[in-house]
Short mmCIF file of C-alpha atoms in Angstrom, two decimals:
data_model
loop_
_atom_site.label_atom_id
_atom_site.label_comp_id
_atom_site.label_asym_id
_atom_site.label_seq_id
_atom_site.Cartn_x
_atom_site.Cartn_y
_atom_site.Cartn_z
CA MET T 14 0.00 0.00 0.00
CA SER T 15 1.32 3.42 -0.98
CA ILE T 16 -0.34 6.22 1.01
CA ASN T 17 -0.91 9.38 -1.02
CA ASN T 18 -2.96 11.49 1.42
CA LEU T 19 -3.91 11.13 5.06
CA ILE T 20 -5.86 13.31 7.47
CA VAL T 21 -7.83 12.93 10.72
CA HIS T 22 -10.69 15.19 11.83
CA GLU T 23 -12.60 15.00 15.11
CA ILE T 24 -16.35 15.18 15.62
CA GLN T 25 -17.45 15.92 19.16
CA LYS T 26 -20.91 14.77 20.12
CA CYS T 27 -22.24 13.29 23.33
CA GLU T 28 -24.86 10.57 23.51
CA GLY T 29 -28.32 12.05 24.05
CA GLU T 30 -27.50 15.32 22.32
CA LYS T 31 -28.25 16.36 18.75
CA LYS T 32 -25.67 19.09 18.30
CA ALA T 33 -22.27 17.99 17.01
CA LEU T 34 -19.07 19.97 16.55
CA LEU T 35 -16.51 19.40 13.78
CA ILE T 36 -12.91 20.05 14.78
CA ALA T 37 -11.12 20.01 11.45
CA ARG T 38 -7.36 19.60 11.13
CA PRO T 39 -6.11 22.51 8.96
CA ASN T 40 -3.73 20.40 6.84
CA GLU T 41 -2.86 16.80 6.08
CA ASN T 42 -1.19 14.51 8.60
CA PRO T 43 2.38 13.52 7.69
CA VAL T 44 2.72 10.04 6.22
CA ASP T 45 5.26 8.81 8.76
CA GLY T 46 5.90 5.53 10.55
CA GLN T 47 3.00 6.00 12.99
CA ALA T 48 0.55 6.74 10.17
CA THR T 49 1.75 3.70 8.23
CA LEU T 50 1.38 1.50 11.31
CA ILE T 51 -2.20 2.63 12.01
CA SER T 52 -3.07 2.25 8.31
CA ALA T 53 -1.90 -1.36 8.41
CA GLN T 54 -3.93 -2.00 11.59
CA VAL T 55 -7.06 -0.46 10.06
CA THR T 56 -6.63 -2.55 6.91
CA ASN T 57 -6.21 -5.72 8.95
CA LEU T 58 -9.40 -5.00 10.91
CA PHE T 59 -11.28 -4.02 7.77
CA ASN T 60 -10.54 -7.32 6.04
CA ARG T 61 -12.07 -9.40 8.79
CA SER T 62 -15.63 -10.77 8.68
CA GLY T 63 -18.75 -8.68 8.26
CA MET T 64 -18.07 -7.02 4.91
CA ASN T 65 -20.85 -5.36 2.93
CA THR T 66 -20.43 -4.38 -0.72
CA GLY T 67 -22.30 -2.22 -3.20
CA ARG T 68 -22.17 0.86 -5.42
CA PHE T 69 -23.47 4.41 -5.20
CA SER T 70 -27.19 4.82 -5.83
CA ASN T 71 -26.24 7.89 -7.89
CA PRO T 72 -22.61 7.34 -9.02
CA SER T 73 -22.49 10.76 -10.73
CA GLY T 74 -24.12 12.51 -7.79
CA SER T 75 -27.45 14.26 -7.34
CA ASP T 76 -29.04 17.07 -5.35
CA THR T 77 -30.82 14.60 -3.06
CA GLY T 78 -29.49 11.77 -0.92
CA SER T 79 -25.83 11.19 -0.21
CA GLN T 80 -23.51 13.96 -1.41
CA LEU T 81 -20.41 11.75 -1.27
CA PRO T 82 -20.40 11.05 -5.06
CA ASN T 83 -20.75 14.82 -5.70
CA LEU T 84 -17.79 15.58 -3.45
CA LEU T 85 -15.67 12.93 -5.16
CA SER T 86 -16.58 14.25 -8.61
CA LYS T 87 -15.68 17.76 -7.46
CA HIS T 88 -12.32 16.99 -5.87
CA PHE T 89 -10.92 13.77 -7.41
CA THR T 90 -9.61 13.94 -11.01
CA ASN T 91 -6.77 12.21 -12.84
CA ASN T 92 -6.11 9.94 -9.83
CA ILE T 93 -5.38 12.82 -7.46
CA PHE T 94 -7.24 15.01 -5.02
CA ALA T 95 -6.65 18.64 -5.96
CA ASP T 96 -7.13 19.63 -2.31
CA PHE T 97 -7.46 16.57 -0.08
CA SER T 98 -7.81 18.65 3.08
CA LEU T 99 -10.76 20.61 1.65
CA PHE T 100 -12.41 17.44 0.34
CA THR T 101 -12.24 15.76 3.74
CA LYS T 102 -13.55 18.84 5.58
CA GLU T 103 -16.57 19.00 3.27
CA CYS T 104 -17.01 15.24 3.63
CA ALA T 105 -16.85 15.45 7.43
CA ALA T 106 -19.40 18.30 7.42
CA GLU T 107 -21.72 16.10 5.33
CA TYR T 108 -21.20 13.20 7.76
CA LEU T 109 -22.12 15.59 10.58
CA LYS T 110 -25.58 16.17 9.05
CA TYR T 111 -26.44 12.46 9.30
CA LEU T 112 -24.89 12.11 12.74
CA GLU T 113 -26.95 14.97 14.22
CA GLN T 114 -30.18 13.22 13.24
CA VAL T 115 -29.47 10.48 15.80
CA GLU T 116 -29.44 11.51 19.46
CA GLU T 117 -28.04 8.16 20.63
CA ALA T 118 -24.96 8.44 18.40
CA GLU T 119 -21.59 9.67 19.63
CA GLY T 120 -18.76 11.42 17.85
CA GLY T 121 -15.27 10.15 17.15
CA LEU T 122 -12.26 10.52 14.86
CA LEU T 123 -12.82 10.49 11.09
CA TRP T 124 -9.80 8.92 9.39
CA PHE T 125 -9.42 9.71 5.66
CA ASN T 126 -6.77 7.74 3.79
CA HIS T 127 -6.20 7.94 0.03
CA PHE T 128 -3.86 5.16 -1.09
CA GLU T 129 -2.75 3.15 -4.10
CA LEU T 130 -2.59 -0.65 -4.31
CA HIS T 131 -1.75 -2.63 -7.46
CA ASP T 132 -2.15 0.49 -9.65
CA THR T 133 -5.64 1.07 -8.22
CA GLN T 134 -6.71 4.14 -6.27
CA PHE T 135 -8.65 3.66 -3.02
CA LEU T 136 -10.15 5.85 -0.31
CA TYR T 137 -10.77 4.86 3.31
CA ILE T 138 -13.23 6.76 5.50
CA VAL T 139 -13.10 5.25 8.98
CA LEU T 140 -14.68 6.18 12.29
CA LEU T 141 -12.17 5.62 15.09
CA LYS T 142 -12.65 6.10 18.83
CA ARG T 143 -10.43 7.33 21.62
CA LYS T 144 -9.55 5.27 24.66
CA SER T 145 -7.64 5.93 27.86
CA GLY T 146 -4.20 4.41 28.29
CA ILE T 147 -1.32 4.42 30.76
CA VAL T 148 2.23 5.44 29.82
CA LEU T 149 5.48 5.21 31.72
CA SER T 150 7.66 8.32 31.51
CA ALA T 151 11.45 8.50 31.52
CA ASP T 152 11.47 8.93 35.32
CA LEU T 153 9.26 5.81 35.63
CA SER T 154 6.18 7.75 36.71
CA LEU T 155 2.76 6.70 35.43
CA SER T 156 0.32 9.00 33.66
CA GLN T 157 -2.93 8.64 31.75
CA VAL T 158 -3.18 9.60 28.06
CA ASP T 159 -5.77 9.42 25.30
CA GLN T 160 -5.00 6.88 22.58
CA ILE T 161 -6.61 5.81 19.32
CA GLU T 162 -8.45 2.53 19.75
CA THR T 163 -7.07 0.17 17.10
CA GLU T 164 -8.11 -3.17 18.59
CA LYS T 165 -11.56 -2.99 17.00
CA LEU T 166 -13.19 -1.15 14.15
CA HIS T 167 -16.41 0.80 14.60
CA MET T 168 -17.48 1.76 11.09
CA ALA T 169 -15.39 1.89 7.93
CA LEU T 170 -15.81 2.54 4.21
CA ARG T 171 -13.45 1.73 1.34
CA ILE T 172 -14.10 3.06 -2.17
CA ASN T 173 -12.32 1.74 -5.25
CA LEU T 174 -11.89 5.18 -6.83
CA THR T 175 -10.49 3.76 -10.06
CA ALA T 176 -13.54 1.54 -10.60
CA TRP T 177 -15.97 4.31 -9.61
CA GLN T 178 -14.36 6.86 -11.93
CA SER T 179 -14.45 4.44 -14.88
CA ASN T 180 -18.21 3.86 -14.35
CA ASP T 181 -17.56 0.23 -13.50
CA GLU T 182 -20.76 -1.76 -13.02
CA GLY T 183 -19.18 -3.83 -10.26
CA ARG T 184 -19.45 -3.35 -6.50
CA TYR T 185 -16.70 -0.79 -5.95
CA ILE T 186 -17.82 0.10 -2.42
CA ALA T 187 -16.93 -2.06 0.58
CA PHE T 188 -17.95 -1.17 4.12
CA ARG T 189 -18.23 -2.86 7.45
CA PHE T 190 -19.42 -2.27 10.98
CA GLY T 191 -17.76 -3.42 14.14
CA ARG T 192 -20.12 -3.71 17.07
CA ALA T 193 -22.00 -0.60 16.04
CA PRO T 194 -25.67 -0.56 17.09
CA LYS T 195 -28.39 -0.54 14.45
CA PHE T 196 -28.99 3.23 14.55
CA GLU T 197 -25.31 3.89 13.74
CA LYS T 198 -25.35 1.41 10.88
CA GLU T 199 -28.37 3.15 9.39
CA TYR T 200 -27.00 6.70 9.38
CA PHE T 201 -23.58 5.54 8.14
CA THR T 202 -25.21 3.65 5.25
CA GLN T 203 -27.23 6.78 4.39
CA PHE T 204 -24.05 8.87 4.45
CA ILE T 205 -22.44 6.44 1.98
CA GLY T 206 -25.48 6.34 -0.32
CA CYS T 207 -24.98 2.68 -1.17
CA ASP T 208 -27.27 0.90 -3.62
CA GLU T 209 -28.62 -2.43 -2.29
CA PRO T 210 -25.61 -3.49 -0.21
CA LYS T 211 -24.69 -7.16 -0.25
CA VAL T 212 -23.31 -9.05 2.74
CA ALA T 213 -20.03 -10.76 1.82
CA SER T 214 -20.65 -13.80 4.04
CA LYS T 215 -24.01 -14.49 2.33
CA GLU T 216 -22.52 -14.00 -1.15
CA THR T 217 -19.66 -16.38 -0.27
CA LYS T 218 -22.15 -18.98 0.96
CA LYS T 219 -23.95 -18.70 -2.39
CA LEU T 220 -20.61 -19.34 -4.14
CA VAL T 221 -20.02 -22.42 -1.97
CA ASP T 222 -23.51 -23.72 -2.76
CA LEU T 223 -23.00 -22.98 -6.47
CA THR T 224 -19.75 -24.98 -6.51
CA SER T 225 -21.42 -27.94 -4.81
CA ALA T 226 -24.36 -27.76 -7.21
CA PHE T 227 -22.00 -27.79 -10.19
CA CYS T 228 -20.17 -30.86 -8.86
CA GLN T 229 -23.50 -32.66 -8.47
CA THR T 230 -24.61 -31.66 -11.97
CA GLU T 231 -21.37 -33.02 -13.42
CA GLU T 232 -21.77 -36.17 -11.27
CA PHE T 233 -18.21 -35.88 -10.03
CA ALA T 234 -16.81 -38.65 -7.88
CA PRO T 235 -15.76 -37.47 -4.39
CA LYS T 236 -12.11 -37.01 -5.40
CA GLN T 237 -13.06 -35.07 -8.53
CA ALA T 238 -15.43 -32.87 -6.54
CA ASN T 239 -12.77 -32.13 -3.93
CA THR T 240 -10.25 -31.26 -6.65
CA PHE T 241 -12.70 -28.88 -8.29
CA LYS T 242 -13.59 -27.26 -4.96
CA LYS T 243 -9.90 -26.79 -4.17
CA VAL T 244 -9.38 -24.93 -7.45
CA VAL T 245 -12.24 -22.58 -6.61
CA SER T 246 -11.04 -22.18 -3.00
CA GLU T 247 -7.42 -21.44 -3.94
CA HIS T 248 -8.48 -18.81 -6.47
CA CYS T 249 -10.70 -17.19 -3.84
CA GLN T 250 -7.90 -17.29 -1.26
CA SER T 251 -5.59 -15.42 -3.62
CA LYS T 252 -8.20 -12.67 -3.96
CA ILE T 253 -8.60 -12.47 -0.18
CA GLU T 254 -4.83 -12.10 0.26
CA ASP T 255 -4.72 -9.32 -2.35
CA ASN T 256 -7.81 -7.60 -0.88
CA GLU T 257 -9.46 -7.76 -4.29
CA PRO T 258 -12.99 -8.73 -5.33
CA LEU T 259 -13.57 -12.06 -7.04
CA THR T 260 -15.04 -11.83 -10.53
CA MET T 261 -17.03 -14.74 -11.89
CA LYS T 262 -15.37 -14.25 -15.27
CA GLU T 263 -11.89 -14.73 -13.79
CA LEU T 264 -13.07 -17.76 -11.83
CA ALA T 265 -14.51 -19.30 -15.00
CA THR T 266 -11.16 -18.70 -16.73
CA GLU T 267 -9.44 -20.59 -13.90
CA VAL T 268 -11.92 -23.47 -14.29
CA GLN T 269 -11.26 -23.50 -18.02
CA ALA T 270 -7.48 -23.67 -17.47
CA LYS T 271 -7.69 -26.51 -14.94
CA PHE T 272 -10.60 -28.43 -16.48
CA SER T 273 -12.26 -27.56 -19.80
CA VAL T 274 -14.02 -24.83 -21.78
CA GLU T 275 -17.29 -26.76 -21.59
CA GLN T 276 -17.17 -27.04 -17.82
CA ALA T 277 -16.26 -23.37 -17.45
CA ASN T 278 -19.30 -22.43 -19.54
CA LYS T 279 -21.55 -24.78 -17.55
CA PHE T 280 -20.27 -23.26 -14.31
CA LEU T 281 -21.18 -19.76 -15.53
CA ASP T 282 -24.58 -20.96 -16.75
CA ILE T 283 -25.43 -22.27 -13.29
CA ALA T 284 -24.05 -19.07 -11.70
CA ASN T 285 -26.37 -16.97 -13.87
CA SER T 286 -29.39 -19.24 -13.41
CA ASP T 287 -32.46 -18.24 -11.40
CA ASP T 288 -31.31 -20.51 -8.57
CA PHE T 289 -28.18 -18.43 -7.90
CA LYS T 290 -28.10 -15.14 -9.85
CA MET T 291 -24.51 -14.52 -8.79
CA GLU T 292 -23.10 -11.00 -8.93
CA LYS T 293 -20.45 -10.35 -11.57
CA GLU T 294 -18.02 -9.71 -8.73
CA LEU T 295 -18.06 -10.21 -4.98
CA PHE T 296 -15.83 -9.93 -1.95
CA VAL T 297 -15.12 -13.34 -0.49
CA GLU T 298 -15.24 -13.85 3.26
CA LYS T 299 -12.63 -16.29 4.53
CA ALA T 300 -14.73 -17.85 7.30
CA ALA T 301 -17.63 -18.66 4.97
CA LEU T 302 -15.24 -20.03 2.32
CA LYS T 303 -14.00 -22.78 4.67
CA LYS T 304 -17.19 -24.76 4.05
CA LEU T 305 -15.97 -25.33 0.50
CA THR T 306 -13.13 -27.63 1.58
CA ARG T 307 -14.18 -28.68 5.08
CA LEU T 308 -17.06 -30.76 6.38
CA SER T 309 -18.36 -29.90 9.81
CA GLY T 310 -21.32 -30.26 12.10
CA SER T 311 -22.18 -30.16 15.75
CA SER T 312 -24.77 -31.12 18.32
CA ARG T 313 -24.99 -30.31 22.02
CA SER T 314 -22.47 -33.03 22.87
CA LEU T 315 -20.44 -33.55 19.69
CA THR T 316 -18.49 -31.40 17.22
CA LEU T 317 -16.87 -32.75 14.05
CA SER T 318 -14.77 -30.90 11.48
CA PHE T 319 -12.34 -32.27 8.88
CA ASP T 320 -10.93 -31.60 5.41
CA ALA T 321 -13.29 -32.86 2.72
CA ASP T 322 -10.51 -34.71 0.88
CA LEU T 323 -10.14 -37.08 3.87
CA LEU T 324 -13.54 -38.57 3.00
CA GLY T 325 -12.91 -41.82 1.16
CA GLU T 326 -9.34 -41.92 2.47
CA SER T 327 -8.86 -41.98 6.25
CA ILE T 328 -12.57 -41.28 6.81
CA THR T 329 -15.34 -43.39 5.28
CA TYR T 330 -19.08 -42.88 5.26
CA ASP T 331 -21.64 -45.69 5.14
CA SER T 332 -24.90 -44.24 3.77
CA SER T 333 -26.92 -47.33 4.73
CA SER T 334 -26.20 -46.87 8.44
CA ASN T 335 -25.24 -43.15 8.43
CA ALA T 336 -21.96 -44.07 10.10
CA LEU T 337 -18.54 -42.45 9.84
CA THR T 338 -15.40 -44.55 10.34
CA PHE T 339 -12.14 -42.80 11.23
CA LYS T 340 -8.58 -44.04 10.69
CA ASP T 341 -5.36 -42.19 11.54
CA ILE T 342 -6.88 -40.61 14.64
CA PRO T 343 -4.96 -37.50 15.84
CA LYS T 344 -2.34 -38.43 18.45
CA SER T 345 -3.70 -36.04 21.07
CA LEU T 346 -7.16 -37.61 20.81
CA LEU T 347 -5.72 -41.12 20.67
CA LYS T 348 -3.88 -40.59 23.96
CA GLN T 349 -7.10 -39.49 25.64
CA LEU T 350 -8.94 -42.54 24.32
CA GLN T 351 -6.18 -44.92 25.46
CA THR T 352 -6.38 -43.61 29.02
CA LEU T 353 -10.06 -44.53 29.07
CA ALA T 354 -9.58 -48.05 27.71
#
């Protein structure tokens, strides 16, 4: 990640009050080691579970609704912000309008970060909170200071500026909430002006179900099905690591390279069918993707989870009796069993 612009503004507002106060930083924060460290922490938190994706309801902007697209159109041209400080101040003032409509909401720190990754321009708008901390001075005395809370994320937005500016039809907006209550989620979504947001975990589950449905349609043997699922999983994992959305077209190309043109076309046909209606691109959530290559289940007294490719090898299933037989039991479990024998 190459940081181009960075600035933090503060919005002061107490719970139970409507009035909010914007304390705007006059110029950009320096992109130093501390800024780089916090940026990395924010990115790490952002890429965890709970992602929502979408696009602006009015990508070119309008007089009604969210003014964020208007502000971007006004300030962002040729991959640069003419005046990043002014853009963020106007953006923060717009955020203030939505915040003041909710008495229960509190203020915080608005973190604006314009960065470049893989020749693509991005913008973060993140709500951070303060917390109290203890520091030890040079004379070993203790004192209390205010710190930025980086252990958890409250609300955050990431815009793929390159995709938005090129009028891409994909879902160039990604946003997530930490443990924000419903009323905060609502005003933040209104501030963004997102069109029909999709939940990444649900979209990933659809992809897992699609892959299983394709394997059944092709009547793959268990080993073939596991091989196919691994190809899909590995391609998805690479997108997760690069913080990029998965496109169905790219995935079909991967299927074509590892299997055949016919199977790639069939895969896309099922993806576009009424049963699935997959988006052209989606953000994959790692936790939901695990179901593609692992089998698991639990009851009140039993939990089982294992790699799918063990089925038919060290684990066998008898459909007539609904029984699983395990070989090569993990040593830690085996020791526990032997003590009970």
